[in-house]
Amino acid sequence: MAKLCASDVGFCVVDDNANAIADTLVHRVRVAATEMESHVNRLYRGRQAFDLEDGARRDLDKAIEQLAYMVRTLREVQDEQSKVVYLQAAE
């Protein structure tokens, strides 16, 4: 079985720049995570000292859902990579 090309399945990147996109994405996620970490820790430390308003709780739920979706998607990408290497070796 031949390896599917990204362009053959409607992937939105050119086949030869997927690594550059992955590298850029990882860098941006790490920078964003570093910037957010101190704020998350402050919120965590004060979690028993205050009550969030309903709107803030809804926003927090939405942010958690969005982050969880991105984690699931990146894990699927990661899982598929082991299959790609296997298929390439079989050719």
PDB file of C-alpha atoms in Angstrom:
ATOM      1  CA  MET A   1       0.000   0.000   0.000  1.00  0.00           C
ATOM      2  CA  ALA A   2       1.453   3.350  -1.017  1.00  0.00           C
ATOM      3  CA  LYS A   3       1.678   6.274   1.347  1.00  0.00           C
ATOM      4  CA  LEU A   4      -1.144   8.759   0.856  1.00  0.00           C
ATOM      5  CA  CYS A   5      -0.021  12.211  -0.177  1.00  0.00           C
ATOM      6  CA  ALA A   6      -1.451  15.049   1.862  1.00  0.00           C
ATOM      7  CA  SER A   7      -2.747  16.699  -1.291  1.00  0.00           C
ATOM      8  CA  ASP A   8      -4.546  13.478  -2.309  1.00  0.00           C
ATOM      9  CA  VAL A   9      -6.761  13.548   0.783  1.00  0.00           C
ATOM     10  CA  GLY A  10      -7.543  17.254   0.725  1.00  0.00           C
ATOM     11  CA  PHE A  11      -4.976  18.190   3.352  1.00  0.00           C
ATOM     12  CA  CYS A  12      -4.506  21.937   3.475  1.00  0.00           C
ATOM     13  CA  VAL A  13      -0.707  21.956   3.269  1.00  0.00           C
ATOM     14  CA  VAL A  14       1.689  21.138   0.503  1.00  0.00           C
ATOM     15  CA  ASP A  15       3.305  17.731   1.015  1.00  0.00           C
ATOM     16  CA  ASP A  16       6.818  19.077   1.375  1.00  0.00           C
ATOM     17  CA  ASN A  17       6.071  21.712   4.025  1.00  0.00           C
ATOM     18  CA  ALA A  18       4.286  19.579   6.634  1.00  0.00           C
ATOM     19  CA  ASN A  19       7.462  19.434   8.755  1.00  0.00           C
ATOM     20  CA  ALA A  20       7.821  23.215   8.717  1.00  0.00           C
ATOM     21  CA  ILE A  21       4.179  23.603   9.737  1.00  0.00           C
ATOM     22  CA  ALA A  22       4.614  21.080  12.564  1.00  0.00           C
ATOM     23  CA  ASP A  23       7.784  22.818  13.793  1.00  0.00           C
ATOM     24  CA  THR A  24       6.086  26.226  13.746  1.00  0.00           C
ATOM     25  CA  LEU A  25       3.025  24.852  15.518  1.00  0.00           C
ATOM     26  CA  VAL A  26       5.080  23.208  18.260  1.00  0.00           C
ATOM     27  CA  HIS A  27       7.058  26.410  18.798  1.00  0.00           C
ATOM     28  CA  ARG A  28       3.895  28.544  18.990  1.00  0.00           C
ATOM     29  CA  VAL A  29       2.190  26.127  21.398  1.00  0.00           C
ATOM     30  CA  ARG A  30       5.242  26.103  23.684  1.00  0.00           C
ATOM     31  CA  VAL A  31       5.442  29.916  23.723  1.00  0.00           C
ATOM     32  CA  ALA A  32       1.714  30.240  24.419  1.00  0.00           C
ATOM     33  CA  ALA A  33       1.838  27.577  27.144  1.00  0.00           C
ATOM     34  CA  THR A  34       4.738  29.342  28.846  1.00  0.00           C
ATOM     35  CA  GLU A  35       2.889  32.654  28.767  1.00  0.00           C
ATOM     36  CA  MET A  36      -0.303  31.109  30.166  1.00  0.00           C
ATOM     37  CA  GLU A  37       1.247  28.869  32.796  1.00  0.00           C
ATOM     38  CA  SER A  38       1.738  31.546  35.449  1.00  0.00           C
ATOM     39  CA  HIS A  39      -1.851  32.765  35.007  1.00  0.00           C
ATOM     40  CA  VAL A  40      -3.218  29.231  35.289  1.00  0.00           C
ATOM     41  CA  ASN A  41      -1.152  28.683  38.446  1.00  0.00           C
ATOM     42  CA  ARG A  42      -2.448  31.937  39.968  1.00  0.00           C
ATOM     43  CA  LEU A  43      -6.027  30.886  39.233  1.00  0.00           C
ATOM     44  CA  TYR A  44      -5.344  27.445  40.696  1.00  0.00           C
ATOM     45  CA  ARG A  45      -3.821  28.828  43.904  1.00  0.00           C
ATOM     46  CA  GLY A  46      -6.821  31.085  44.445  1.00  0.00           C
ATOM     47  CA  ARG A  47      -9.437  28.517  43.519  1.00  0.00           C
ATOM     48  CA  GLN A  48     -10.821  28.274  47.058  1.00  0.00           C
ATOM     49  CA  ALA A  49     -10.623  32.016  47.756  1.00  0.00           C
ATOM     50  CA  PHE A  50     -13.185  33.252  45.228  1.00  0.00           C
ATOM     51  CA  ASP A  51     -16.172  32.249  43.106  1.00  0.00           C
ATOM     52  CA  LEU A  52     -16.068  32.762  39.369  1.00  0.00           C
ATOM     53  CA  GLU A  53     -19.085  34.360  37.758  1.00  0.00           C
ATOM     54  CA  ASP A  54     -21.208  32.224  35.430  1.00  0.00           C
ATOM     55  CA  GLY A  55     -19.773  33.874  32.312  1.00  0.00           C
ATOM     56  CA  ALA A  56     -16.208  33.219  33.422  1.00  0.00           C
ATOM     57  CA  ARG A  57     -17.054  29.595  34.170  1.00  0.00           C
ATOM     58  CA  ARG A  58     -18.618  29.148  30.731  1.00  0.00           C
ATOM     59  CA  ASP A  59     -15.556  30.718  29.111  1.00  0.00           C
ATOM     60  CA  LEU A  60     -13.293  28.419  31.119  1.00  0.00           C
ATOM     61  CA  ASP A  61     -15.348  25.388  30.026  1.00  0.00           C
ATOM     62  CA  LYS A  62     -15.092  26.474  26.377  1.00  0.00           C
ATOM     63  CA  ALA A  63     -11.333  26.986  26.665  1.00  0.00           C
ATOM     64  CA  ILE A  64     -10.915  23.532  28.219  1.00  0.00           C
ATOM     65  CA  GLU A  65     -12.997  21.950  25.445  1.00  0.00           C
ATOM     66  CA  GLN A  66     -10.972  23.738  22.773  1.00  0.00           C
ATOM     67  CA  LEU A  67      -7.656  22.692  24.308  1.00  0.00           C
ATOM     68  CA  ALA A  68      -8.883  19.109  24.739  1.00  0.00           C
ATOM     69  CA  TYR A  69      -9.938  19.022  21.062  1.00  0.00           C
ATOM     70  CA  MET A  70      -6.492  20.229  19.977  1.00  0.00           C
ATOM     71  CA  VAL A  71      -4.815  17.618  22.192  1.00  0.00           C
ATOM     72  CA  ARG A  72      -6.959  14.834  20.694  1.00  0.00           C
ATOM     73  CA  THR A  73      -6.207  16.033  17.162  1.00  0.00           C
ATOM     74  CA  LEU A  74      -2.455  16.242  17.778  1.00  0.00           C
ATOM     75  CA  ARG A  75      -2.496  12.766  19.353  1.00  0.00           C
ATOM     76  CA  GLU A  76      -4.237  11.412  16.259  1.00  0.00           C
ATOM     77  CA  VAL A  77      -1.546  12.995  14.090  1.00  0.00           C
ATOM     78  CA  GLN A  78       1.120  11.462  16.325  1.00  0.00           C
ATOM     79  CA  ASP A  79      -0.537   8.020  16.206  1.00  0.00           C
ATOM     80  CA  GLU A  80      -0.759   8.115  12.410  1.00  0.00           C
ATOM     81  CA  GLN A  81       2.961   8.820  12.122  1.00  0.00           C
ATOM     82  CA  SER A  82       3.872   5.358  13.379  1.00  0.00           C
ATOM     83  CA  LYS A  83       1.717   3.917  10.573  1.00  0.00           C
ATOM     84  CA  VAL A  84       3.364   6.143   7.956  1.00  0.00           C
ATOM     85  CA  VAL A  85       6.832   4.911   8.922  1.00  0.00           C
ATOM     86  CA  TYR A  86       5.617   1.322   8.746  1.00  0.00           C
ATOM     87  CA  LEU A  87       4.091   1.859   5.306  1.00  0.00           C
ATOM     88  CA  GLN A  88       7.228   3.552   4.024  1.00  0.00           C
ATOM     89  CA  ALA A  89       9.369   0.655   5.237  1.00  0.00           C
ATOM     90  CA  ALA A  90       7.098  -1.849   3.499  1.00  0.00           C
ATOM     91  CA  GLU A  91       7.466  -0.155   0.104  1.00  0.00           C
TER      92      GLU A  91
END
